[in-house]
XYZ file of C-alpha atoms in Angstrom:
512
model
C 111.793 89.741 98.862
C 111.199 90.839 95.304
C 107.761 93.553 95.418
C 104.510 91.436 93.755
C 103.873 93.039 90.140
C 100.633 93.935 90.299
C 97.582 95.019 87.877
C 95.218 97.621 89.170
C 91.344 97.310 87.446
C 88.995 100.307 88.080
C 85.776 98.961 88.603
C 82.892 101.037 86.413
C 80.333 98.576 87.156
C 80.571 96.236 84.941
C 79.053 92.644 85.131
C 82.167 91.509 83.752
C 84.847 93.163 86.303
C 85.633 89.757 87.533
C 86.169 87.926 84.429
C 89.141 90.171 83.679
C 90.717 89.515 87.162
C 90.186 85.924 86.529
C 92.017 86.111 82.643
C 94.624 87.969 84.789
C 95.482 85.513 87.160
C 95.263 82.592 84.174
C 98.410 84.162 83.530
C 100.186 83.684 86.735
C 99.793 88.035 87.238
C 98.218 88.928 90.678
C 95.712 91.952 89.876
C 93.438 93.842 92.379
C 89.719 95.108 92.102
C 89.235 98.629 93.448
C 86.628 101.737 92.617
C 86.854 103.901 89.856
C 87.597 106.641 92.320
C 89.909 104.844 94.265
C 93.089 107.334 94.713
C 95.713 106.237 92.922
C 97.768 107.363 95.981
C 96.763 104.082 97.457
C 98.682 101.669 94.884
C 100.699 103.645 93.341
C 103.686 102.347 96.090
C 103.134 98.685 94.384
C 104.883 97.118 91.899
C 102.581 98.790 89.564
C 102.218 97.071 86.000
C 99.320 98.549 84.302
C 95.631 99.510 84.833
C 92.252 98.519 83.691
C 89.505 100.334 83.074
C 86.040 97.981 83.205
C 83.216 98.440 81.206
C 79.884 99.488 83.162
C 76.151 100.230 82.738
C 76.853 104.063 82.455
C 77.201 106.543 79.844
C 79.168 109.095 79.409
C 76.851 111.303 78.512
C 75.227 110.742 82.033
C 75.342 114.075 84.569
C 76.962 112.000 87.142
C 78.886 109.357 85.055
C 82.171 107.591 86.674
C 85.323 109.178 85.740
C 88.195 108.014 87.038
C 90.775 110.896 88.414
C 93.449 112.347 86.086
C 96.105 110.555 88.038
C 94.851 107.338 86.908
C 97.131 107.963 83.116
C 100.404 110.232 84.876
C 100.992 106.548 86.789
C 103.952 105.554 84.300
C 102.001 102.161 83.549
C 99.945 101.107 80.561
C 96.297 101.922 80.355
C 93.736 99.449 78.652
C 89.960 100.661 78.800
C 87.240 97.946 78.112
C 83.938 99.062 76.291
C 82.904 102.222 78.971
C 86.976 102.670 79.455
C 87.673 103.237 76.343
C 84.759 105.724 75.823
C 86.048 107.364 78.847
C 89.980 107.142 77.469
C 88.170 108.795 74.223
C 86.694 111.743 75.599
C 89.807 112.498 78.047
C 91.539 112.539 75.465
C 90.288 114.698 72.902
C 88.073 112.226 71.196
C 83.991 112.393 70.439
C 81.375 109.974 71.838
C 77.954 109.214 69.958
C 74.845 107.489 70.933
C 74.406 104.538 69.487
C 70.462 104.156 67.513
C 70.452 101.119 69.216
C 72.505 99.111 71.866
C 74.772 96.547 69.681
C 74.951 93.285 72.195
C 76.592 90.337 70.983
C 78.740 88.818 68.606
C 81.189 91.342 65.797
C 83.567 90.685 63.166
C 86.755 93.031 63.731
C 89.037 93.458 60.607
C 92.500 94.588 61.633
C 94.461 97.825 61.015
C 97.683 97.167 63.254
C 98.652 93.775 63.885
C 101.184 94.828 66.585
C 101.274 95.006 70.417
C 97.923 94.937 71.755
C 96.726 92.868 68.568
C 99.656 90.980 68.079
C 99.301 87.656 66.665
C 95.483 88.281 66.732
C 93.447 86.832 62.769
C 91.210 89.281 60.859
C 88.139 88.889 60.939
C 88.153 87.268 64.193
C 84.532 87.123 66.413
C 84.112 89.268 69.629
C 81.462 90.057 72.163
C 80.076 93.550 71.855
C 77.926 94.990 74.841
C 77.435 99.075 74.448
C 75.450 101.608 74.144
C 77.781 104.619 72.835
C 80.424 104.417 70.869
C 83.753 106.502 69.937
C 82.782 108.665 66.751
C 85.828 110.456 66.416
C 89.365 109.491 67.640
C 91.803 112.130 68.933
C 94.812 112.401 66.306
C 96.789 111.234 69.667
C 95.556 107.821 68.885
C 95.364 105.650 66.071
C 92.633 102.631 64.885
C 93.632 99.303 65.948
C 90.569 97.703 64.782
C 87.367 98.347 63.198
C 84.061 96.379 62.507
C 81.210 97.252 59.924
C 79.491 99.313 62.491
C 82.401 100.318 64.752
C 85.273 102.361 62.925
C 86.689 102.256 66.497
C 86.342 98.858 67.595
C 90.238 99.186 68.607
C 92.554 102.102 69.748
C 96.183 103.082 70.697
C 98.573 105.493 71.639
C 102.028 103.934 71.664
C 103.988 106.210 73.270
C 101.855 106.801 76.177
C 100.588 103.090 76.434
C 97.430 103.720 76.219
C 94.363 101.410 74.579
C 91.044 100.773 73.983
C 88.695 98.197 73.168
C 85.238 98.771 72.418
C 84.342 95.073 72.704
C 85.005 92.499 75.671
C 88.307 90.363 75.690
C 87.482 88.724 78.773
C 84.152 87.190 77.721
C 84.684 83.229 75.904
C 82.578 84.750 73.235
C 85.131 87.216 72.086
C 87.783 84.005 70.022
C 91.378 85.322 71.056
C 90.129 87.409 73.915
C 92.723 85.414 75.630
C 95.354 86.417 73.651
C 94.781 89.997 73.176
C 94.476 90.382 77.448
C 98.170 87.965 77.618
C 99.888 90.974 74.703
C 98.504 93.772 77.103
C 100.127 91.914 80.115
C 104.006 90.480 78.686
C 104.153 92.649 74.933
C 103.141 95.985 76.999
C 103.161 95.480 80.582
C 106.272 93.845 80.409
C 104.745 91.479 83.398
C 107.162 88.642 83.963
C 103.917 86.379 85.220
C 105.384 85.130 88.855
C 102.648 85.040 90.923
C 102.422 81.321 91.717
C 100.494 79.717 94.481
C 104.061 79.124 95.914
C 104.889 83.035 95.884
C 101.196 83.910 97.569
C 102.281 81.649 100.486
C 105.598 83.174 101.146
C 104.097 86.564 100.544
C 101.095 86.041 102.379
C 103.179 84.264 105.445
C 105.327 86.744 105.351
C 102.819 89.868 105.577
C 100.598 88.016 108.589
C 103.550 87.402 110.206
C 104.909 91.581 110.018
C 101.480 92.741 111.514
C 100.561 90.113 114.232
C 103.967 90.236 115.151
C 103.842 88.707 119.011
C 100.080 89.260 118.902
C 97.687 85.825 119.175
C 95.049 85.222 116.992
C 91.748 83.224 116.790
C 89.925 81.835 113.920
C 86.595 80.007 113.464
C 87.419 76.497 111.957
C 84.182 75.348 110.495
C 86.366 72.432 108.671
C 84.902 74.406 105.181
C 87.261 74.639 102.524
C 87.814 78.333 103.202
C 88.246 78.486 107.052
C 90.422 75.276 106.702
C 93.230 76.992 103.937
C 92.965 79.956 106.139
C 93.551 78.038 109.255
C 96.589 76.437 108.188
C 98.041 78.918 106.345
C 97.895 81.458 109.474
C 99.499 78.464 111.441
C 101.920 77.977 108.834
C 102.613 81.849 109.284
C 102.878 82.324 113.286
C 102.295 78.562 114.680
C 101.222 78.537 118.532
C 99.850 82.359 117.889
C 97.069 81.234 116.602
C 94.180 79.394 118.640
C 91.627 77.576 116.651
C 88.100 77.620 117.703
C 85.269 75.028 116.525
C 82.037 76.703 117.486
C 79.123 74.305 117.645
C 76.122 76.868 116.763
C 73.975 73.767 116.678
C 73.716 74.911 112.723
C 75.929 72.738 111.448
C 75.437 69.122 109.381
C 74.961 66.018 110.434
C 78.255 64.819 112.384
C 80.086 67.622 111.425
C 81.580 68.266 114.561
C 83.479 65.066 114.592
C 84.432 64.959 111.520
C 86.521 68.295 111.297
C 87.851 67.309 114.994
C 89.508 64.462 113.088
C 90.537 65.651 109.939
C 92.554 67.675 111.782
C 94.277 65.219 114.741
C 97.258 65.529 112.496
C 97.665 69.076 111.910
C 99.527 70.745 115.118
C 96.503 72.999 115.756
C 95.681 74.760 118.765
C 92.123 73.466 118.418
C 89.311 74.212 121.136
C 85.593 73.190 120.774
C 82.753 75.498 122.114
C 79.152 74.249 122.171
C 77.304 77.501 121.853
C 74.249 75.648 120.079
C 71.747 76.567 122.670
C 72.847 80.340 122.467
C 72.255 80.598 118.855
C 68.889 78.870 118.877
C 67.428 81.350 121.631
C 68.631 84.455 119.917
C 67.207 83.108 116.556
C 63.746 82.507 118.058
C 61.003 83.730 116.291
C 62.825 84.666 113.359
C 62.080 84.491 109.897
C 63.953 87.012 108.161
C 67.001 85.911 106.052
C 69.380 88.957 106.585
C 68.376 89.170 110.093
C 69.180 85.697 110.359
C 72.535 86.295 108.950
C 73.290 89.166 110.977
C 72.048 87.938 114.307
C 74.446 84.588 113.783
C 77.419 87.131 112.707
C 76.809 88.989 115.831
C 76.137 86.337 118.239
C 79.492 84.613 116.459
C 81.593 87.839 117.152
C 80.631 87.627 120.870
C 81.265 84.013 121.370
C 84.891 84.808 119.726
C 84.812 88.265 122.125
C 84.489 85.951 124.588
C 86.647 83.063 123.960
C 89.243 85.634 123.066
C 89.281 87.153 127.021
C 90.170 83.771 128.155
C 93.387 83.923 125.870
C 95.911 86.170 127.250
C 96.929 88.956 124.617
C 94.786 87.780 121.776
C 94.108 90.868 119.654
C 93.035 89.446 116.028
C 90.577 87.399 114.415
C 91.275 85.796 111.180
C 88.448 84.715 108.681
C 88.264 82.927 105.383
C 86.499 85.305 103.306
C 87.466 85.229 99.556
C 86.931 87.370 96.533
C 83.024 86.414 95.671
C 82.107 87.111 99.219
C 83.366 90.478 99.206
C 82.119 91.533 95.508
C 78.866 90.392 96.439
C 78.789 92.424 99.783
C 79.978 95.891 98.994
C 78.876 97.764 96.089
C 82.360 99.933 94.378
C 80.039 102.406 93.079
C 78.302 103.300 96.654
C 74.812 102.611 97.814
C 72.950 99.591 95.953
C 70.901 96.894 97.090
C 72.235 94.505 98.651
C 72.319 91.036 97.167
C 72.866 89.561 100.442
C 75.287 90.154 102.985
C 78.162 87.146 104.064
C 78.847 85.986 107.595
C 82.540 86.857 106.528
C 81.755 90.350 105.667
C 78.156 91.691 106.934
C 76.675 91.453 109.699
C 79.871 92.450 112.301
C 79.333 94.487 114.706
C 80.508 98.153 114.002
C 83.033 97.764 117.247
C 85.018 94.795 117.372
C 87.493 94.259 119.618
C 89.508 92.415 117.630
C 91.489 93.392 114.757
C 90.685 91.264 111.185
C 92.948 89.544 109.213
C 91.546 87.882 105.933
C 94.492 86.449 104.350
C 92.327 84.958 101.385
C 90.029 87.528 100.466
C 91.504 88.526 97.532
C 91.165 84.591 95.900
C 88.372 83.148 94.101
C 87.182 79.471 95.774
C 89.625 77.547 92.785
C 92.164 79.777 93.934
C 92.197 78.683 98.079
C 91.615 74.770 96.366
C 94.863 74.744 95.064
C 96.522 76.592 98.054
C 95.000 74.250 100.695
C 96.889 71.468 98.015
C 99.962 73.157 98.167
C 99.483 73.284 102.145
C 98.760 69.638 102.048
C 95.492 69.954 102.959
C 93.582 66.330 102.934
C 91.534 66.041 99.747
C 88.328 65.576 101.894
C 88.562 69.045 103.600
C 89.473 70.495 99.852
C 86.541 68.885 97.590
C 84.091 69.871 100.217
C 80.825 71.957 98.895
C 80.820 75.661 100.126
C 78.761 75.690 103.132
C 77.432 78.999 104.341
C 78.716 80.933 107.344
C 74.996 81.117 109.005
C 74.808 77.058 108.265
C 71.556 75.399 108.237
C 70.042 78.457 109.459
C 70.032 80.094 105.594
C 68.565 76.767 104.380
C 65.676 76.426 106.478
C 63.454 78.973 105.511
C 61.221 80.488 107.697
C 62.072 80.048 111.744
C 65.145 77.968 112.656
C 64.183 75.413 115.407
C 65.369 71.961 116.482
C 62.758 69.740 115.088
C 63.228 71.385 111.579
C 67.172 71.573 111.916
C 66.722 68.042 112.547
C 64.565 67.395 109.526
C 67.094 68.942 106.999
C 69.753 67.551 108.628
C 68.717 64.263 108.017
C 67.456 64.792 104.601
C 71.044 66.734 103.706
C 72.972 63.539 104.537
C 71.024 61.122 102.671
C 71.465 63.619 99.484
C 75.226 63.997 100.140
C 75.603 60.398 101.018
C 74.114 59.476 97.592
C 75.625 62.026 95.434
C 79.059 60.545 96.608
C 78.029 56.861 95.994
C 77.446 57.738 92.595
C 81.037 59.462 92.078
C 78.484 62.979 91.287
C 79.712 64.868 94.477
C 83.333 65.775 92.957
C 81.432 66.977 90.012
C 79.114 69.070 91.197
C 80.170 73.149 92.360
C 77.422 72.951 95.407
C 74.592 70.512 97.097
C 72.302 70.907 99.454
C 68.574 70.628 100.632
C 66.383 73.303 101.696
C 63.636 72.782 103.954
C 60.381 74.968 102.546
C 58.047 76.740 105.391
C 55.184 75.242 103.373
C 53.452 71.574 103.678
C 51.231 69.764 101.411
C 48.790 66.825 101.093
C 50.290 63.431 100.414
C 49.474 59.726 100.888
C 51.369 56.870 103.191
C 50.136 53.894 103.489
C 46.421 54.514 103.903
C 46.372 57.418 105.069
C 46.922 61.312 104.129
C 49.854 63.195 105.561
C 50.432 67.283 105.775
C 53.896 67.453 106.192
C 57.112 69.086 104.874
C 58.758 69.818 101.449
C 62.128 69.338 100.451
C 64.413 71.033 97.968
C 67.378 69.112 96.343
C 69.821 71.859 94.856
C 73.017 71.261 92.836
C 74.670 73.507 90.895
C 78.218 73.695 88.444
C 80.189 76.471 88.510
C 84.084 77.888 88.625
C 83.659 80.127 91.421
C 80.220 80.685 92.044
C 79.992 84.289 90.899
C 77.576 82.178 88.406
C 76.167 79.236 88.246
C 74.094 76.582 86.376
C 71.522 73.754 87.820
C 73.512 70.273 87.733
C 71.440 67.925 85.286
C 71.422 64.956 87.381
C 70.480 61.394 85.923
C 66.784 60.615 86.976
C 67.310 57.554 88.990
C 69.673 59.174 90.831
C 67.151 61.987 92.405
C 64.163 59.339 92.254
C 66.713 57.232 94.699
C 67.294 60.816 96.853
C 63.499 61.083 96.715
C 62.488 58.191 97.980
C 64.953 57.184 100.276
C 64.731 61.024 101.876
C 60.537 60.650 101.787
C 60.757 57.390 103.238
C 63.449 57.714 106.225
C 63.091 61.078 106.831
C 59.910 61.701 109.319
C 58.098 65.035 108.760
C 58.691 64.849 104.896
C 56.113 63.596 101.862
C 57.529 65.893 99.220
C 60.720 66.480 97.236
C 61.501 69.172 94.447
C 64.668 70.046 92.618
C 65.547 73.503 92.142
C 66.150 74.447 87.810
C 67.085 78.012 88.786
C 70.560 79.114 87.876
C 72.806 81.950 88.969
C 71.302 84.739 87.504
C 69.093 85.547 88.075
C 68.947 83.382 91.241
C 71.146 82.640 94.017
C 72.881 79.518 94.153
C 71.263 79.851 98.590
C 67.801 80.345 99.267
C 68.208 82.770 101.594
């Protein structure tokens, strides 16, 4: 089988790191998010295309700035640096670096000096999206201006023979006109990238690579009936059949009638499918706690034994295989070493450091539009696909404050009267991500003739293309006063319902 091409980016930091692997993949070319520092040693044996350089919140004027090893430009492949990588190309390379008076954010005019390779096709005067503190005063005579703006005599830069650019500004941002353009001329005019990496060629590739390390081995995988666990369960299958047991864990955490319903959208895949009511475990080890993270990490833990545990009654089971995907993992691990933590994933935090099972994350390098279309491909039913993201911990990260039956029972209710109305008015399909939060507070309301202290609920809805951001869903007024009332009205313990404005950043499309 003919070796994936592949596009390396070298992550500085930069806010916008994933919107050049997503311009990437528009283009049918598989590319890979790694560290600055990552040793080129490690992907070098690919079928290398070209390398990235992000932008990033550094300078390179800073004592302990990110550079990139040396290795990084003898790889053979071209080189494009964005905003901080081409500052960093610049002083490599012989050039000089100025601070800015004052940090130029926003939109530029570039007028162009070579309308050829990188800039092919590309008008003058064209708009682009500037974010930058420094800026490339003087160019190495080993390069030559691409592009300039009034401010910026550098705005673009190349070396033709060693296939090497810069751009000062952001072509992966919609703000910069024919950013789309310039990123396709670095990946077929230099690159030479054919563009064959197909949903089609990711199964067969990813079949074939589970199928070379499992070997003989079984597997197990939590089937939730989520979009993610769902492509991953069937693709495994797809890749070793009957080596692969399915397990439904019941952490009493789940939605209303969830159980069922992923026990029957799947009585017509050949599955090896076993249910495990561990509800009553989770509860008691989640007792007392209010904590989000230690939420999350007691449910990861307690969801790694029950596996552990399942797994011993499986005769040579030696791997566990999980849906995480791209977001999860960029959101979990910092490439630039310690940082706070934004949160940490079921998928990816909270796992014990020994596990006696080996992990196998076949869609972790896929952003959630991504696994949609290969569940499609895989003939997944349209219900499992257009399903919400639901969160590993469950209700558990959506009650906030301590997780107990009465309040899991609250929520639940209140969840599937906002779902169940969302869909009657053809909004779920529309919509990125619903749900209600339950709120540890209570307030003073009126029934009938008398006042009430009881619970508040929080509608949330949110658009988005693969929630690395996100925006509040404007939804028509009658349609949350209906949610409202029907959810203050049926739902016992509640007198109060809120919608949530916030979007993604600075908040989180979860609570917790």
């Amino acid at each position: 089988m003919k070796q994936q091409e592949t596009i390396i980016i070298l992550d500085f930091g930069s806010q916008y790191t994933q919107l050049i692997a997503r311009r990437i993949r528009e283009n049918k070319v598989f590319c890979e998010i790694l560290p600055f520092n990552q040793d080129p040693e490690t992907y070098r044996h690919k079928n290398l295309k070209g390398v990235v350089l992000s932008g990033g919140p550094s300078s390179v004027f800073d004592q302990n700035a990110p550079i990139c090893t040396s290795e990084v430009f003898e790889l053979g492949v071209p080189v494009l640096g964005i905003c901080y990588g081409l500052q960093l190309i610049g002083k490599l390379f012989g050039g000089e670096i100025e601070r800015s008076k004052k940090r130029e954010y926003g939109k530029a005019i570039i007028r162009i000096d070579k309308s050829e390779n990188l800039l092919s096709g590309v008008r003058d005067n064209t708009v682009v999206w500037m974010s930058h503190g420094d800026h490339l005063s003087r160019l190495s005579p080993q390069f030559e201006v691409l592009a300039h703006t009034e401010d910026i005599p550098f705005a673009a830069i190349g070396n033709k023979q060693k296939k090497m650019f810069g751009l000062q500004f952001h072509p992966e941002v919609a703000h910069t006109k024919e950013g789309k353009r310039i990123i396709h001329n670095f990946l077929f005019r230099i690159c030479q990238c054919e563009g064959n990496w197909t949903t089609e060629s990711f199964i067969d590739t990813t079949a074939s690579s589970i199928r070379n390390e499992v070997r003989g081995g079984k597997m197990i995988l939590g089937l939730s009936g989520g979009v993610d666990s769902s492509v991953c369960a069937v693709l495994v299958n797809k890749s070793v059949g009957k080596q692969l047991h399915c397990i439904l864990v019941d952490n009493g955490l789940l939605r209303k009638n969830e159980t069922q319903e992923v026990i029957s959208a799947f009585r017509n895949f050949d599955l090896n499918l076993k249910l495990v009511d561990a509800s009553e475990r989770f509860l008691s080890q989640l007792k007392g706690v209010i904590d989000p993270e230690e939420k999350r990490k007691i449910i990861g833990r307690v969801f790694i034994q029950v596996f552990e545990e399942e797994a011993q009654k499986i005769k040579d089971v030696k791997f566990l295989a999980q849906g995480t995907l791209y977001p999860d993992v960029i959101e979990s691990t910092s490439f630039k070493g310690p940082s706070a933590t934004i949160k940490s994933h079921h998928n990816v935090g909270g796992l014990p450091e020994q596990m006696n099972l080996k992990l196998i994350e076949p869609l972790r390098e896929l952003f959630k539009d991504e696994v949609r279309e290969l569940g499609r491909k895989l003939n997944l039913p349209e219900s499992i696909i257009g399903r919400h993201p639901f969160p590993g911990p469950g209700l558990a990260v959506r009650i906030l404050g301590e997780v107990t039956k009465e309040r899991l029972s609250i929520l639940r209710e209140a969840d599937d009267i906002y779902i169940s109305e969302l869909k009657k008015a053809d909004l779920y399909d529309k919509i990125w991500q619903a749900f209600c939060v339950l709120l540890p507070v209570q307030s003073v309301g009126v029934m009938g003739d008398e006042r009430t202290y009881e619970n508040v609920i929080a509608l949330r809805a949110v658009t988005s293309v693969d929630g690395m951001t996100a925006d509040w869903a404007r939804l028509p007024d009658e349609i949350l006063e209906k949610i409202s009332n029907q959810i203050i009205n049926q739902v016992k313990g509640v007198n109060r319902v809120v919608y949530d404005i916030s979007s993604k950043p600075p908040a989180t499309i979860e609570w917790e």
